[in-house]
Coordinates of C-alpha atoms in Angstrom, one line a residue:
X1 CA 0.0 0.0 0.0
X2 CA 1.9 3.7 -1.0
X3 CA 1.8 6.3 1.9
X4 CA 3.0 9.0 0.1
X5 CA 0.5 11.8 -0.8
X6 CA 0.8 11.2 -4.9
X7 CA -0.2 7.8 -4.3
X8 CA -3.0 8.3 -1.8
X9 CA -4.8 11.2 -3.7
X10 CA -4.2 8.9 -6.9
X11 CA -6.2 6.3 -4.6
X12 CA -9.0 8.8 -4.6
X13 CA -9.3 9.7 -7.6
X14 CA -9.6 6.2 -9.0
X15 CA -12.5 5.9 -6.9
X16 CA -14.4 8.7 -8.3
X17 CA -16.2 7.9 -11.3
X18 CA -18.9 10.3 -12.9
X19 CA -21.7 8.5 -10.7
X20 CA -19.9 8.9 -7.4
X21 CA -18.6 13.1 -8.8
X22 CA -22.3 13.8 -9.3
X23 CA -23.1 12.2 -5.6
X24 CA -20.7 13.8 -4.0
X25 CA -21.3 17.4 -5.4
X26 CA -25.0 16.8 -4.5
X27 CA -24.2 16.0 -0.7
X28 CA -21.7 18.8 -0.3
X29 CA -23.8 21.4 -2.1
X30 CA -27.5 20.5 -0.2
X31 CA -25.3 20.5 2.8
X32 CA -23.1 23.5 2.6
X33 CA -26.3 25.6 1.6
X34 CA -28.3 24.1 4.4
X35 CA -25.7 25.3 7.1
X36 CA -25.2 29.0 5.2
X37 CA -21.7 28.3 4.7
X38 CA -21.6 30.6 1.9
X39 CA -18.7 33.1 1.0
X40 CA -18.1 36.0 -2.0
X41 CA -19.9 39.6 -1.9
X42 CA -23.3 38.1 -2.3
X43 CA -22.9 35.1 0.0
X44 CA -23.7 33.1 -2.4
X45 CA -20.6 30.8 -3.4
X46 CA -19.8 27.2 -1.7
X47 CA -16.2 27.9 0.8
X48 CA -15.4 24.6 -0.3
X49 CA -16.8 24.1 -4.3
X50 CA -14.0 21.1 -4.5
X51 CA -15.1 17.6 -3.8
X52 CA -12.1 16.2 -2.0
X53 CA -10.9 16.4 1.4
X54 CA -6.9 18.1 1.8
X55 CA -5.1 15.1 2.5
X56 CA -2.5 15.5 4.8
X57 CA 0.3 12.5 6.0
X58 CA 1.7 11.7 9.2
X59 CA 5.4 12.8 7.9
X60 CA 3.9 16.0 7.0
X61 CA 1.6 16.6 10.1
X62 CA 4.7 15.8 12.3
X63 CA 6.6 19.1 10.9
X64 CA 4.1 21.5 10.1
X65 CA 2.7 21.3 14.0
X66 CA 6.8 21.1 14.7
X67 CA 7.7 24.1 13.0
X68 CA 4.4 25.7 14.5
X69 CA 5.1 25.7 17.6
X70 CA 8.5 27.0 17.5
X71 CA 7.6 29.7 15.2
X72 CA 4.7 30.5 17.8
X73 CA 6.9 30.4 20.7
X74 CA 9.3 33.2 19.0
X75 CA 6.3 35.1 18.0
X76 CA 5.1 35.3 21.9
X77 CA 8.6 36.1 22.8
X78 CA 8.8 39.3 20.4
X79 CA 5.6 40.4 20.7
X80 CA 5.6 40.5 24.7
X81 CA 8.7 42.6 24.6
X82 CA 6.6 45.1 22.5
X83 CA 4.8 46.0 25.3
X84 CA 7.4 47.2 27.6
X85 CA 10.3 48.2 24.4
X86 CA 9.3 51.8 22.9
X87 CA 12.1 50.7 20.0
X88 CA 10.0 47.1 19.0
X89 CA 6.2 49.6 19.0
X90 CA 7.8 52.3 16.7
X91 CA 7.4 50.9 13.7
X92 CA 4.1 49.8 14.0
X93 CA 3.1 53.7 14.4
X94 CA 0.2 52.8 16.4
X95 CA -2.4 55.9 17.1
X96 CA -2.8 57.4 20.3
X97 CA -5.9 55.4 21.0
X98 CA -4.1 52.2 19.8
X99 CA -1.9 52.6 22.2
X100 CA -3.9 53.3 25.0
X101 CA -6.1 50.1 24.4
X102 CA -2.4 48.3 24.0
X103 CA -1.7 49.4 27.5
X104 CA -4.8 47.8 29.5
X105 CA -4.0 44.7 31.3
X106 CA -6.4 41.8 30.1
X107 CA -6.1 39.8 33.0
X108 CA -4.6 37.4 32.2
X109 CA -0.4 36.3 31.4
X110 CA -0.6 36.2 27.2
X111 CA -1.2 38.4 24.5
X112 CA -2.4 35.9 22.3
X113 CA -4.0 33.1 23.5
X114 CA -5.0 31.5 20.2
X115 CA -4.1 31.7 16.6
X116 CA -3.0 30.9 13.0
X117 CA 0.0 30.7 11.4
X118 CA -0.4 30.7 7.0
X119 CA 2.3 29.0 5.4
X120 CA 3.7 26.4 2.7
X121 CA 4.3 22.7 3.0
X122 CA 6.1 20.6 1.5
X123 CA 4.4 17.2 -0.2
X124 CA 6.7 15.1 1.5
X125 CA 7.0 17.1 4.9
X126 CA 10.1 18.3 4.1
X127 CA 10.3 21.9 4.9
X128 CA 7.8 24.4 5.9
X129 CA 7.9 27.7 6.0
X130 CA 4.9 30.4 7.7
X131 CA 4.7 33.4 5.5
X132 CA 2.3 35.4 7.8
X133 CA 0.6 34.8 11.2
X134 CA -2.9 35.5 12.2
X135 CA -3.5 35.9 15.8
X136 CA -5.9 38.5 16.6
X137 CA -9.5 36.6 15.5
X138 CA -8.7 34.0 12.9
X139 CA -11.8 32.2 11.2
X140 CA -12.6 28.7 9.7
X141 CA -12.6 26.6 12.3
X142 CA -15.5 26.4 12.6
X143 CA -16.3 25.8 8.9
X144 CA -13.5 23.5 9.0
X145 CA -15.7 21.1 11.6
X146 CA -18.6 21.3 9.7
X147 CA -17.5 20.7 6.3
X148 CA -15.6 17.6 7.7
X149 CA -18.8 16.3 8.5
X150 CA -20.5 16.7 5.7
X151 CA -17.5 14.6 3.6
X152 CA -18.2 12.0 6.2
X153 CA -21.1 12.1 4.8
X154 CA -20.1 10.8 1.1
X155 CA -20.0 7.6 -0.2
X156 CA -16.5 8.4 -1.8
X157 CA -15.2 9.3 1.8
X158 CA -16.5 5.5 2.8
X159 CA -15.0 4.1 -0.3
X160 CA -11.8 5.2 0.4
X161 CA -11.6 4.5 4.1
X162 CA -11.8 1.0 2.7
X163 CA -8.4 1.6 2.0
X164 CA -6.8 4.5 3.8
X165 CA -7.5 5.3 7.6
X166 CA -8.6 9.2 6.9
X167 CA -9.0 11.3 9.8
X168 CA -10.4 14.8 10.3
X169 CA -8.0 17.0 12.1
X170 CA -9.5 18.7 15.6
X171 CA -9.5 22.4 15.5
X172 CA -12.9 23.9 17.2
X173 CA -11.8 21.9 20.4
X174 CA -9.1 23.6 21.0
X175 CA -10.5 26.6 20.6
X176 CA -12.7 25.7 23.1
X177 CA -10.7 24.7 25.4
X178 CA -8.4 27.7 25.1
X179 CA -11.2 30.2 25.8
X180 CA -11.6 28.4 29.5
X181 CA -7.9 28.0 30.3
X182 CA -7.5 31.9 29.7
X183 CA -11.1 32.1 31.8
X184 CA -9.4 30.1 34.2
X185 CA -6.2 32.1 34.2
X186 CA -8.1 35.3 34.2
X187 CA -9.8 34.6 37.7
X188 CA -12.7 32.8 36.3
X189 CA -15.0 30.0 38.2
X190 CA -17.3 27.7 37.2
X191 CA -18.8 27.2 34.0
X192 CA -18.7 30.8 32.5
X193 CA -21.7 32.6 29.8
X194 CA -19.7 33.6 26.4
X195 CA -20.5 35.9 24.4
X196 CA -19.2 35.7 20.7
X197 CA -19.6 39.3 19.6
X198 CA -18.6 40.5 15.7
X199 CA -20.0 43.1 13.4
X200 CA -24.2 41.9 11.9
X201 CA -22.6 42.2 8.0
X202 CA -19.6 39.7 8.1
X203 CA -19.7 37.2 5.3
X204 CA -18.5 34.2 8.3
X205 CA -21.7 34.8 10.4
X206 CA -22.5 31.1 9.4
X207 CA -19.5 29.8 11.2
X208 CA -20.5 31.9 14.2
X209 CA -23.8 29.9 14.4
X210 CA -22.0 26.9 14.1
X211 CA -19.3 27.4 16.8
X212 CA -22.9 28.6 18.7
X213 CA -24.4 25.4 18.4
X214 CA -21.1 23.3 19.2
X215 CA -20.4 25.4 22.4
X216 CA -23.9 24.5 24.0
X217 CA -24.0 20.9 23.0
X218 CA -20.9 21.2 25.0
X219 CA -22.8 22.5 28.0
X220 CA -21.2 26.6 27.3
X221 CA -23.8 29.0 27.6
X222 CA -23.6 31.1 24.8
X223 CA -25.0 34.3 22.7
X224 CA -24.5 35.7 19.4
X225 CA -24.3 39.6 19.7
X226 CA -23.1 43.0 18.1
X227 CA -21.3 45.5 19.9
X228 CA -24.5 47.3 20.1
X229 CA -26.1 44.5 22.3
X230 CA -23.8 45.2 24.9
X231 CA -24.4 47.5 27.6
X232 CA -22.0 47.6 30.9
X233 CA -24.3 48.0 34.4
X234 CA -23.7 47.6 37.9
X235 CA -20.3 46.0 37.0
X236 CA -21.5 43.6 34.6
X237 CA -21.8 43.1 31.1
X238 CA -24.9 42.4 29.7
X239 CA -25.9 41.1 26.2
X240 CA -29.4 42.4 24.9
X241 CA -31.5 39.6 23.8
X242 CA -34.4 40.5 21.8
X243 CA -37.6 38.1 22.7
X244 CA -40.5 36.7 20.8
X245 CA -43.3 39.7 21.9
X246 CA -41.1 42.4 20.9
X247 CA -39.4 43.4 24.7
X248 CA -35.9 42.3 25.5
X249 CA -34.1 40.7 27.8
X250 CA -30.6 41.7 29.7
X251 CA -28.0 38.1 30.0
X252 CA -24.9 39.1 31.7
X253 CA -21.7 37.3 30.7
X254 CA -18.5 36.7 31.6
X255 CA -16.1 35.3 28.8
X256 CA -16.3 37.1 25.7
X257 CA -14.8 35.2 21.9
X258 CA -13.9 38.4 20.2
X259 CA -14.0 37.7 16.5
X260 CA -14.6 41.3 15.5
X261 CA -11.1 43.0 14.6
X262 CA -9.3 45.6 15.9
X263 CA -9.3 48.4 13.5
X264 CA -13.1 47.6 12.4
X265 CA -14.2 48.0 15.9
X266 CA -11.7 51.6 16.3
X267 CA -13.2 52.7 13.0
X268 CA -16.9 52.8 14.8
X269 CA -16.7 53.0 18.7
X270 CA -14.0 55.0 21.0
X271 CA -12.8 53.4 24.5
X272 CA -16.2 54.4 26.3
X273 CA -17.9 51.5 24.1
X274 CA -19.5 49.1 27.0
X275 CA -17.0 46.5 26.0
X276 CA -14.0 48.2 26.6
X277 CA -14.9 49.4 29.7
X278 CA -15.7 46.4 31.4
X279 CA -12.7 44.8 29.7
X280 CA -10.6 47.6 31.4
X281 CA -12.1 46.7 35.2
X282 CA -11.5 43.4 34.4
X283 CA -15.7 42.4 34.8
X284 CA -15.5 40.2 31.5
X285 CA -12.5 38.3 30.2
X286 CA -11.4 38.7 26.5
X287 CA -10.1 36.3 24.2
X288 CA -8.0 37.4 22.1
X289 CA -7.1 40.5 24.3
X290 CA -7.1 43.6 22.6
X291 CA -2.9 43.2 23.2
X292 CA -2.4 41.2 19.6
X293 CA -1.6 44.2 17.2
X294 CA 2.5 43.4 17.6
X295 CA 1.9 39.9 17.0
X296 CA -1.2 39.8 14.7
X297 CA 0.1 42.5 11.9
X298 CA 2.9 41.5 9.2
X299 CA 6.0 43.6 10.5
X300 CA 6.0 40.2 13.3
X301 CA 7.5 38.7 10.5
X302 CA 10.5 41.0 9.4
X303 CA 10.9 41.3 13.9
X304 CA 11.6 37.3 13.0
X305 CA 13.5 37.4 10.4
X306 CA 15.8 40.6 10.3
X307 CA 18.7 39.4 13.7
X308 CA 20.0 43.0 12.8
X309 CA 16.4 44.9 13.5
X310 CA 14.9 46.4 17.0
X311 CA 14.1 42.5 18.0
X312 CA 17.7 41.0 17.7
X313 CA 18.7 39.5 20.7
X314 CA 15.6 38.4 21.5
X315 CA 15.4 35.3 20.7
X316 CA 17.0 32.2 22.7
X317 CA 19.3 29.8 20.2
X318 CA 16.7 28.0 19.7
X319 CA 14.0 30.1 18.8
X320 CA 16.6 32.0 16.2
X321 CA 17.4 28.4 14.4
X322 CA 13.8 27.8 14.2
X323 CA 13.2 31.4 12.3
X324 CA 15.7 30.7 10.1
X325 CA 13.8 27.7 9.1
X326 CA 10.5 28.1 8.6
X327 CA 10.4 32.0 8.3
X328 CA 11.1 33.5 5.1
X329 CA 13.3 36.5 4.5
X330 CA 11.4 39.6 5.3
X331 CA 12.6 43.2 6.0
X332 CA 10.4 46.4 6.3
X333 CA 10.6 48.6 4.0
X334 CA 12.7 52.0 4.2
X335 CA 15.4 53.1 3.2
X336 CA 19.0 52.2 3.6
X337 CA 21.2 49.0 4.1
X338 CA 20.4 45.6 5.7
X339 CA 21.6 41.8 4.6
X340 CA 20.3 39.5 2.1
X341 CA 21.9 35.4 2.4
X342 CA 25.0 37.4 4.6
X343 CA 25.2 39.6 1.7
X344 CA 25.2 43.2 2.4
X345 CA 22.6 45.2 0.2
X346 CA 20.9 48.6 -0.4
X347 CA 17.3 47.3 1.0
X348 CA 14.9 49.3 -2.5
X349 CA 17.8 48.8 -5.2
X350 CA 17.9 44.7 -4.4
X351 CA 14.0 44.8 -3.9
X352 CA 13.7 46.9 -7.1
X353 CA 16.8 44.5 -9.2
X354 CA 14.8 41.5 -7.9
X355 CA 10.9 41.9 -7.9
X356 CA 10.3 38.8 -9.6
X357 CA 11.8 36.8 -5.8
X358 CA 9.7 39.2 -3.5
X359 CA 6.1 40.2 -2.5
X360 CA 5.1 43.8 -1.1
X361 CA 2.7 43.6 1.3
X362 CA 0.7 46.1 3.9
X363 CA 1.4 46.4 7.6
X364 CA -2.0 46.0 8.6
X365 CA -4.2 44.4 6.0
X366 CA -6.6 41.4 6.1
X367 CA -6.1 38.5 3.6
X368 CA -4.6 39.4 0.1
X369 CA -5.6 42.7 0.0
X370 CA -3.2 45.5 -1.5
X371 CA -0.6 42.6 -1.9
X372 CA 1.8 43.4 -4.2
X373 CA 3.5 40.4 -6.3
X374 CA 6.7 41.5 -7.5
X375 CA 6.9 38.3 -10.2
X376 CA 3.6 39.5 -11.8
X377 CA 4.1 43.9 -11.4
X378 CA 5.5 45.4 -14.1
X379 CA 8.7 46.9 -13.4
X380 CA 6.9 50.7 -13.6
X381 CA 4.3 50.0 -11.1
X382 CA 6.2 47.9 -8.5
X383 CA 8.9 51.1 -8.2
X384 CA 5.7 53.0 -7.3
X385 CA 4.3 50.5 -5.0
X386 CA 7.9 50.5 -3.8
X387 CA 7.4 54.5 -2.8
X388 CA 4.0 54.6 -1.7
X389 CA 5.2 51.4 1.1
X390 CA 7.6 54.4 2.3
X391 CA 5.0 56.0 3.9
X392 CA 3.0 53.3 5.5
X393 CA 4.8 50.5 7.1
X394 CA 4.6 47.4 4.8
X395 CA 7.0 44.3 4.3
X396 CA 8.8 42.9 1.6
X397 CA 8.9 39.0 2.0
X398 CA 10.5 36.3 -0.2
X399 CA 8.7 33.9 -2.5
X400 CA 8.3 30.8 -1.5
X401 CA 6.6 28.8 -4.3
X402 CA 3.4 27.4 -3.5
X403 CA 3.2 23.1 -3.1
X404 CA 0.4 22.6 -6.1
X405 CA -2.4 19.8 -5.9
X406 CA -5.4 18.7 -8.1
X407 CA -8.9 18.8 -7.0
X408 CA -12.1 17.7 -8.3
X409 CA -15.1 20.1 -9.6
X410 CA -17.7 18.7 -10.9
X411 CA -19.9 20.9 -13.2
X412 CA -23.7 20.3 -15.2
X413 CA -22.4 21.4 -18.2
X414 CA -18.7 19.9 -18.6
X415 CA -19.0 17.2 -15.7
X416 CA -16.5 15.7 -13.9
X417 CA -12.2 17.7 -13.8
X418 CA -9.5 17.8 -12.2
X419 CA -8.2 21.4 -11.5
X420 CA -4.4 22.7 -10.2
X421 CA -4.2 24.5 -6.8
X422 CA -1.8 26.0 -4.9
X423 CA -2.0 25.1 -1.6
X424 CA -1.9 26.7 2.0
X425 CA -1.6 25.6 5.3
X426 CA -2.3 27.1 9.0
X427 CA -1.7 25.7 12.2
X428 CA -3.8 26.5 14.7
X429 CA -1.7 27.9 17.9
X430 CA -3.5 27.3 21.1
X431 CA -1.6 28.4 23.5
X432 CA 2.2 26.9 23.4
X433 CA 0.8 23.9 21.4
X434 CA 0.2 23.9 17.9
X435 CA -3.3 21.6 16.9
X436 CA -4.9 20.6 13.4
X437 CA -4.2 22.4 9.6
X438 CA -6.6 24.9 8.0
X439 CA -6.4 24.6 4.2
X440 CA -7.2 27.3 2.0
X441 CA -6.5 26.4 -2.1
X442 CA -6.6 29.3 -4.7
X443 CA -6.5 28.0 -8.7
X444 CA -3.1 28.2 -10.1
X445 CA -4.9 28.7 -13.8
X446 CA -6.4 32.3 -14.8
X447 CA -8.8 30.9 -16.7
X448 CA -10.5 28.9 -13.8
X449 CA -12.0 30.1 -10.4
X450 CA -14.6 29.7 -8.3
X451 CA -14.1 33.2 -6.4
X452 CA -12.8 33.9 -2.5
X453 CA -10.6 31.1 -1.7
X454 CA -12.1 27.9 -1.7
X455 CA -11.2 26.2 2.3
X456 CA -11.3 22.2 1.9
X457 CA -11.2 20.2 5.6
X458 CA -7.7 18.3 6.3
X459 CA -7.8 14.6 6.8
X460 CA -4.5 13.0 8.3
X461 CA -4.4 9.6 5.9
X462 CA -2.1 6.7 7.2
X463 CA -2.5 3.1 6.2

């Protein structure tokens, strides 16, 4: 029986004829419609349109969760210095209120209790590198759960687990858990109420209801809200409930899941918002803490990487080996001198002689936007994105090329085909452990794409 990946998606794919194609598109579409999980402007495309499972093996598993926790642990080393080092916050230029909402203590020891790292990895587990890390509110675990279920679902899934032992990797638990260990750490007791509060128009409301559902089978109380449902009385938060007859109904809680995002919430409320306050007396525990800005933003990655900048020294030996490893070279972009491979090099006359090796990207963005890829710019417009990054703080990171992978689509009109991917995978960082792989695939062809970027489930595969 093969164990390497070739072998075991070739399995698959032997197993999928036009019959079984046309079965499995009808299961995952009724079911992803059923459960809203629905992404694009209009809500209205499939997060997973493929109609296989990421397949992921033990050898690979083994180094991606490896390299993730090392990468994590320098990443919580950095960024805690950030809060007490003036040298490691001034490039981040954070505003007056930023700063302010920095400095509140959340009550608890870690700036980031939870998390994602994005990165590459290598078909046969050889290397792995994290190109970014997302650890103020990342999403998709709980799509990740739910879209696992519904491939369990399949009769290809069954087909193959005649063959192949296929396992979905756990993610939402340890989420879970991590919000009552930082609870717990906070001064918590008992079983606390959670509130999971984001903004009414986000396109991932649908995972929210999941992650809802699965934190009270799991005996959690819990409420969906806004920020305008909260209102801080008496030295409690409360959650406005709206009831069947038209009145409401005040549910104080205690732990609040913060998936709304920094500058989103900044861009709407100041620090007399209900939440803030009561996170600032320490009534209501939140997770992440609004402390994630050095750690969550890309210039965490040229702290990483450049020994030479504000966060040299850092690092134990460790740490610094482990960076050099799975971290790609990235340097913020300004003027003057730094090193490339030990070579010493004008920072914008290497990054403007070798575009086609580098990618330009915003400080504090979400996702892909404003990224700049210097191997597709023309040589006009990357030396203006190259002077426009001088006034903003953004990154310039080297390419790593993307592992590539086929997956099914199955289609009314030209049935059943196999389509190239490039492939992307996240750790999730709970704490000081790393748990499970998000994948997110994006089409490696022009021609072909089926919008947003399509989020298959991982399965760990071994004989």
């Amino acid at each position: 029986m093969t164990t390497d990946l070739d072998g075991i998606i070739a399995h698959y794919y032997s197993l999928l004829d036009e019959a079984l194609a046309r079965d499995t598109f009808a299961v995952l579409g009724t079911g992803t419609r059923e459960r809203g999980m629905l992404v694009g402007p209009q809500r209205d495309q499939p997060i997973c349109p493929v109609m296989r499972p990421r397949f992921i093996t033990r050898a690979q598993y083994d180094t991606l969760l490896h390299a993730a926790e090392l990468v994590g642990r320098a990443i919580r080393a950095v960024s805690a210095a950030a809060l007490t080092e003036p040298a490691l916050l001034a490039p981040y230029r954070l505003t007056p209120v930023e700063r302010e909402l920095l400095a509140i203590d959340p009550g608890y020891p870690s700036a980031m209790a939870f998390g994602r790292l994005d990165g590459l990895l290598a078909p046969d587990g050889a290397w792995c590198w994290f190109t970014e890390a997302n650890v103020e509110s990342p999403i998709g675990i709980g799509y990740d759960e739910a879209l696992a279920g519904l491939f369990d679902q399949t009769r290809i899934m069954a087909a193959f687990r005649e063959t192949f032992h296929a396992t979905a990797l756990p993610v939402r638990q340890g989420l879970q858990q991590t919000l009552l260990d930082a609870y717990r750490a906070w001064g918590g007791r008992g079983t606390p109420t959670v509130a999971i509060v984001d903004f009414p128009d986000v396109a991932t409301w649908s995972e929210i209801d999941h992650l809802h559902q699965r934190f009270e089978a799991d005996g959690l109380p819990t409420v969906v809200c806004t920020p305008d449902d909260l209102q801080y009385q008496g030295g409690r938060l409360y959650v406005e409930t709206r009831l069947a007859d038209g009145g409401a109904s005040w549910r104080p809680v205690d732990l609040v899941y913060r998936r709304l995002l920094q500058h989103e919430f900044l861009a709407m409320y100041d620090l007399h918002h209900p939440l803030i306050r009561a996170y600032a007396d320490r009534v209501v525990c939140i997770v992440n803490p609004f402390r994630t800005k050095p750690a969550h933003t890309r210039l965490i990655m040229w702290l990483l990487s450049d020994d030479e900048g504000p966060a040299g020294g850092i690092l134990d030996a460790g740490s610094a080996m482990a960076v050099a490893r799975h971290v790609p070279w990235t340097r913020l972009v300004r003027r003057g001198p730094t090193r490339y491979q030990g070579e010493r090099v004008d920072l914008l006359d290497f990054a403007r002689r070798h575009r086609e090796r580098l990618a330009l990207k915003p400080n504090d963005a979400y996702g892909g936007a404003e990224v700049i890829f210097g191997w597709e710019a023309a040589p006009l417009d990357w030396e203006g994105a190259l002077e426009r990054a001088l006034e903003e703080p953004s990154i310039l990171q080297e390419r790593i090329p993307a592992p590539e992978e086929r997956y099914p689509i199955w289609s009314d009109d030209e049935g059943l085909s196999l389509d190239l991917y490039y492939v992307n995978s996240s750790p999730c960082l709970y704490g000081d452990r790393a748990l499970g792989c998000l994948t997110r695939i994006a089409a490696a062809t022009p021609d072909r794409s089926t919008g947003g970027s399509p989020a298959p489930p991982t399965f760990l595969v071994e004989p």
